[in-house]
Short mmCIF file of C-alpha atoms in Angstrom, two decimals:
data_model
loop_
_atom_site.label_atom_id
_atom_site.label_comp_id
_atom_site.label_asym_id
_atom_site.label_seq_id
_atom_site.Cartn_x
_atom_site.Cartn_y
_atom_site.Cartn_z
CA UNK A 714 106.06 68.12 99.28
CA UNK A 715 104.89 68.87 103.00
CA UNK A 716 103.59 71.83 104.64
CA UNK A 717 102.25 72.59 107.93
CA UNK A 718 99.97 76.10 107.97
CA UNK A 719 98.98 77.15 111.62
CA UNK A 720 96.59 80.07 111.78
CA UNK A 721 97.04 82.42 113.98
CA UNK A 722 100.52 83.37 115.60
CA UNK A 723 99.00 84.82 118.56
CA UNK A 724 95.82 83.54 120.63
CA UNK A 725 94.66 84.43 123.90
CA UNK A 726 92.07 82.72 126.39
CA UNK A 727 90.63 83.45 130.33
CA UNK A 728 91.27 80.74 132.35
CA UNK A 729 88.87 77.88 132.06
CA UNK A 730 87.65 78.54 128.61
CA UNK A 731 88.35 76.58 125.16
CA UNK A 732 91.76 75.98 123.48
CA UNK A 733 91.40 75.70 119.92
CA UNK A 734 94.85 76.02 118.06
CA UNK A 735 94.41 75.36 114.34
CA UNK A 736 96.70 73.16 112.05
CA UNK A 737 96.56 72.59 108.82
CA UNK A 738 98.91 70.19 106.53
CA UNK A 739 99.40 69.31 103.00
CA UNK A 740 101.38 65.95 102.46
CA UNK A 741 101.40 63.81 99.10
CA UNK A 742 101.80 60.58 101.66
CA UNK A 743 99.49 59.62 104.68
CA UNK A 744 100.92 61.71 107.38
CA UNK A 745 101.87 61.58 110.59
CA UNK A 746 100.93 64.50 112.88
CA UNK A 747 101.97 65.97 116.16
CA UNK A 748 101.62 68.51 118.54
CA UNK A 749 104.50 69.86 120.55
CA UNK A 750 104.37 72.54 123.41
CA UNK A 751 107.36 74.73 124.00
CA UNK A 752 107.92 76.72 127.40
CA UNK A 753 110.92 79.59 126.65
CA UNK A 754 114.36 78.72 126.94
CA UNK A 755 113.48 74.57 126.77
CA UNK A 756 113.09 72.04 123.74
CA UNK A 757 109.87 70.42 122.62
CA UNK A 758 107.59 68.09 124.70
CA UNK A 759 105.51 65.90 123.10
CA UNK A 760 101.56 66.49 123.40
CA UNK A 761 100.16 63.75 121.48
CA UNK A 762 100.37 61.80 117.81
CA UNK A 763 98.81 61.19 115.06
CA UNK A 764 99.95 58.00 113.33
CA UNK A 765 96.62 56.39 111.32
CA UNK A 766 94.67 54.85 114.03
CA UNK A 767 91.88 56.52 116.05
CA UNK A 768 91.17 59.79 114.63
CA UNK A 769 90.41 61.44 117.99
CA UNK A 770 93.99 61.53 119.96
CA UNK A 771 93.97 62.47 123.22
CA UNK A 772 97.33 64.10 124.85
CA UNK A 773 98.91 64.77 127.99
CA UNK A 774 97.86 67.62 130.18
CA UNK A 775 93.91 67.26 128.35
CA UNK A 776 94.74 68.32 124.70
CA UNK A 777 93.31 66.21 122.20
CA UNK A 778 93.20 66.91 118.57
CA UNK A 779 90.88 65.03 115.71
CA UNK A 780 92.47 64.09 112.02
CA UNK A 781 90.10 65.70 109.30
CA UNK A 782 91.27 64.19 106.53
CA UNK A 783 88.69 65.81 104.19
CA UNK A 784 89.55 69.03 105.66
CA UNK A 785 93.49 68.50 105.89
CA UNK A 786 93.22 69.19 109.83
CA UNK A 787 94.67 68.27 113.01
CA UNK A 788 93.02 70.94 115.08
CA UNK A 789 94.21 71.13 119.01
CA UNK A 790 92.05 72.19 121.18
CA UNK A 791 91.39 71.72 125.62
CA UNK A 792 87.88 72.25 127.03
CA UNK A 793 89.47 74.32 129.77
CA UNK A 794 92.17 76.47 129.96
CA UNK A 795 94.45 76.66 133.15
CA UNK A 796 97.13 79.24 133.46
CA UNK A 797 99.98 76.19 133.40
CA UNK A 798 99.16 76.05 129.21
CA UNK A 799 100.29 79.26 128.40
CA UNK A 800 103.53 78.22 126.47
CA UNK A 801 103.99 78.12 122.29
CA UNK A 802 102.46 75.45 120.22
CA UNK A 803 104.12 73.74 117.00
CA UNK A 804 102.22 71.33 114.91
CA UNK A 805 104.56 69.49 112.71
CA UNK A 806 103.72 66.54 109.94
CA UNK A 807 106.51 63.63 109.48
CA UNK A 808 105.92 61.31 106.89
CA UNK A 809 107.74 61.63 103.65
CA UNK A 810 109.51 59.53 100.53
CA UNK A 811 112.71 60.19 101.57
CA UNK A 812 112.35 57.74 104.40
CA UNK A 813 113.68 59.94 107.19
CA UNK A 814 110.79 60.91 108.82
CA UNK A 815 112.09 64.42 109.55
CA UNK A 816 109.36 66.70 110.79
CA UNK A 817 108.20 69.99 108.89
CA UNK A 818 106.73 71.93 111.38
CA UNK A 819 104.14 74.98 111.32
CA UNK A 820 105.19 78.36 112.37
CA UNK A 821 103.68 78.36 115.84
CA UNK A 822 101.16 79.57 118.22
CA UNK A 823 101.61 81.43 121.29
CA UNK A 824 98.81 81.10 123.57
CA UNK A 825 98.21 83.86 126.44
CA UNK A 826 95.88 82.56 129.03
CA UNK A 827 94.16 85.35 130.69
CA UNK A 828 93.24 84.90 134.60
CA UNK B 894 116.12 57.29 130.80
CA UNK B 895 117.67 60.65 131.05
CA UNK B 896 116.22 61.52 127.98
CA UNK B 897 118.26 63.97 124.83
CA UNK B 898 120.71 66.52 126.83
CA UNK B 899 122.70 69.04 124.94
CA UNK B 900 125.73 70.72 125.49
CA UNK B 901 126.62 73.67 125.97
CA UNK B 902 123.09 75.32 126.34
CA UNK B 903 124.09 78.43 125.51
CA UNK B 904 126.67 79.74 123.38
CA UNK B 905 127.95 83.67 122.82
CA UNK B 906 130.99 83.86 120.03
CA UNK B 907 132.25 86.32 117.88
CA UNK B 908 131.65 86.26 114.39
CA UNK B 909 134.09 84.29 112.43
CA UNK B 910 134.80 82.07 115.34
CA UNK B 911 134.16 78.17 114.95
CA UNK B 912 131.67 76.46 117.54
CA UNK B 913 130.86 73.02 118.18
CA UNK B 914 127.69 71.36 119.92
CA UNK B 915 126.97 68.28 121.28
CA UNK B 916 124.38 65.89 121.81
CA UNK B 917 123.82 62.99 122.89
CA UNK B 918 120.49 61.24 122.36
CA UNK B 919 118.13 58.44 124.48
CA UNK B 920 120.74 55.77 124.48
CA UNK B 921 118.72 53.51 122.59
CA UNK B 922 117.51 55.05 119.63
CA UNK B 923 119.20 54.70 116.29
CA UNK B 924 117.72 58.06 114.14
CA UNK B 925 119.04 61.34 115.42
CA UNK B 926 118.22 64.61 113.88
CA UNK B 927 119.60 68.19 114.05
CA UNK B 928 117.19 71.60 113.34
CA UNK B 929 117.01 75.57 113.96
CA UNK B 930 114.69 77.58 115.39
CA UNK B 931 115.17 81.37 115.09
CA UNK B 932 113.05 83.55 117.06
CA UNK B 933 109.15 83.19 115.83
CA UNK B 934 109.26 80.68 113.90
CA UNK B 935 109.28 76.73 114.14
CA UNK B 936 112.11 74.76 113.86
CA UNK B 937 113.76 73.75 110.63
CA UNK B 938 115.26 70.62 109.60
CA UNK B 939 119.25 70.77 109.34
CA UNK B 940 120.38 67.02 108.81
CA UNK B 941 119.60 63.51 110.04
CA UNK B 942 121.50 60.32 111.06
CA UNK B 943 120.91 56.86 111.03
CA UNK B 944 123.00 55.32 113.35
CA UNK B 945 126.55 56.45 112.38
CA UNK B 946 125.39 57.26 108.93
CA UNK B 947 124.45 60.89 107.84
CA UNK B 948 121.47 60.18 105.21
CA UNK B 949 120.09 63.86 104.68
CA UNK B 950 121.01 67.44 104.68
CA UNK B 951 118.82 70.21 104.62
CA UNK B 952 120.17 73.18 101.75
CA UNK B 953 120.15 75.35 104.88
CA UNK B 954 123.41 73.40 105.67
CA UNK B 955 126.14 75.73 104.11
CA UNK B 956 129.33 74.22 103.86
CA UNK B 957 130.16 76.09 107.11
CA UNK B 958 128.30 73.55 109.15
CA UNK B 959 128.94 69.71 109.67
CA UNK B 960 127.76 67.35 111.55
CA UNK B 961 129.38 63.64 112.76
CA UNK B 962 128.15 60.99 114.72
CA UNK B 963 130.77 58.92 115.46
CA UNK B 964 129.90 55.29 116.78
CA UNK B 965 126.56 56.15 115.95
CA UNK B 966 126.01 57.40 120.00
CA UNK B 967 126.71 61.06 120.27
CA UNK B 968 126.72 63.88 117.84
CA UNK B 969 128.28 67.03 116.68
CA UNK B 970 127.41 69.90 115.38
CA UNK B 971 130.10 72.58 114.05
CA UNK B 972 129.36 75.74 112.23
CA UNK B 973 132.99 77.13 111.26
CA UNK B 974 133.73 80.80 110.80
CA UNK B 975 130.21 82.02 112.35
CA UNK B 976 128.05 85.03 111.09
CA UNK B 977 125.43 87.24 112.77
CA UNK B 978 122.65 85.05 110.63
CA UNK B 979 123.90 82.10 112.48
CA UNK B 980 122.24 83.27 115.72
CA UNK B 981 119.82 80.72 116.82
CA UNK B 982 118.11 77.90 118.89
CA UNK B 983 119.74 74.48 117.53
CA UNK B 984 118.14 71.62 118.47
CA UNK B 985 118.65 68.23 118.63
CA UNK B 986 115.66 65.08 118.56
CA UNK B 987 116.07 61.36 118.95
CA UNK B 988 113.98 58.35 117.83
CA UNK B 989 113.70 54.52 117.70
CA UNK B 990 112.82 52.29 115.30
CA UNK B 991 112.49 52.01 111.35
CA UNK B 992 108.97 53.84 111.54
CA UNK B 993 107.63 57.25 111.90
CA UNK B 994 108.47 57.20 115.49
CA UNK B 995 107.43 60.60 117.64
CA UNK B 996 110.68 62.61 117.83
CA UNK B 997 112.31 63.64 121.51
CA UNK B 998 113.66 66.63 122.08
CA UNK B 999 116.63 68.19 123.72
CA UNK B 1000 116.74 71.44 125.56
CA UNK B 1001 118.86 72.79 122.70
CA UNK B 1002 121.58 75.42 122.82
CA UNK B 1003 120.99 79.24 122.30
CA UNK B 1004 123.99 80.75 119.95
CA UNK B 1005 124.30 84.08 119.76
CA UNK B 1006 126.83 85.26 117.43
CA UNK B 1007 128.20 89.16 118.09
#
């Protein structure tokens, strides 16, 4: 079975300072993992991949996020915040036996950006 | 590209009523896939296609809902005889390929059930 655990439902940041949005995942097969932004009333955009190359993935819009695999991360983070990034964040892990590759996704975190 | 659209994108019904939704995904890709999101929480898997074929179905699926993809192009997604627990974001994704492909997203449709 998968699981995707994000702590924290609710973080806030002043402009310019460090994103870090925390994912963690449990998955009996190597895992894919992803990180998707969501601005109200719209679907999912992609902000980057994680599909068992580099370990460091860098995104769109400056998010990167590094595997752990001995710590069962996939941590997001941005060295600087701008107000643009304040939107909700899903992590979600695809991957499985059943060979659909659906995505189980984390709960979410909403990230204020202060000015 | 015009990328996954969705239709309508949002919805207001009575309870008991039947809706349907539609998408259609990036012309191109062959796995299409169908989840929830209710307010505060991530989305959920519902069901998944292969082409025209419907390969999975999530237990959340009550046999109020189907879903068809005819021609394996467009889909449909019906919940019949709605209830106030049926009130939701409903999205659809698309993706290419016989791998773990990212997933792209439609703008979904917003039912509210009264």
């Amino acid at each position: 079975a998968q699981s995707v655990t994000q702590l924290g439902s609710h973080v806030s940041v002043s402009e310019g300072a460090l994103v870090l949005l925390r994912c963690n995942y449990s998955s009996s097969v190597p895992p894919y993992l992803f990180w998707y932004v969501q601005y109200p009333n719209q679907g999912l955009q992609l902000l980057l991949k994680y599909t068992s190359a580099a370990t460091l993935v860098k995104g769109i819009n400056g998010f990167e996020a590094e595997f752990k695999k001995s710590e069962t991360s996939f941590h997001l983070t941005k060295p600087s915040a701008h107000m643009s990034d304040a939107a909700e964040y899903f992590c979600a892990v695809s991957g499985t036996t059943s060979g659909t590759y659906k995505y189980i996704f984390g709960t979410g975190t909403r990230l204020k950006v202060l000015a | 590209d015009t990328g996954v659209s969705q239709n309508p994108r949002h919805k207001i019904t009575k309870r008991g009523q039947n809706v349907t939704f539609r998408c259609d995904p990036i012309s191109e890709h062959n796995r299409l896939y169908w989840y929830r999101q209710t307010l505060g929480q991530g989305p959920e898997f519902l069901t998944y296609f292969q082409n025209e074929a419907q390969l999975e179905k999530s237990r959340l699926l009550s046999d109020r809902f189907s879903a068809e993809r005819p021609k394996g192009s467009f889909s449909t997604l019906e919940i019949q005889r709605t209830e106030q627990g049926d009130s939701a974001m409903y999205l659809c994704a698309s993706s290419a390929g016989w791998n773990r492909g990212e997933q792209y997203f439609g703008p979904g449709t917003r039912l509210t059930v009264t």
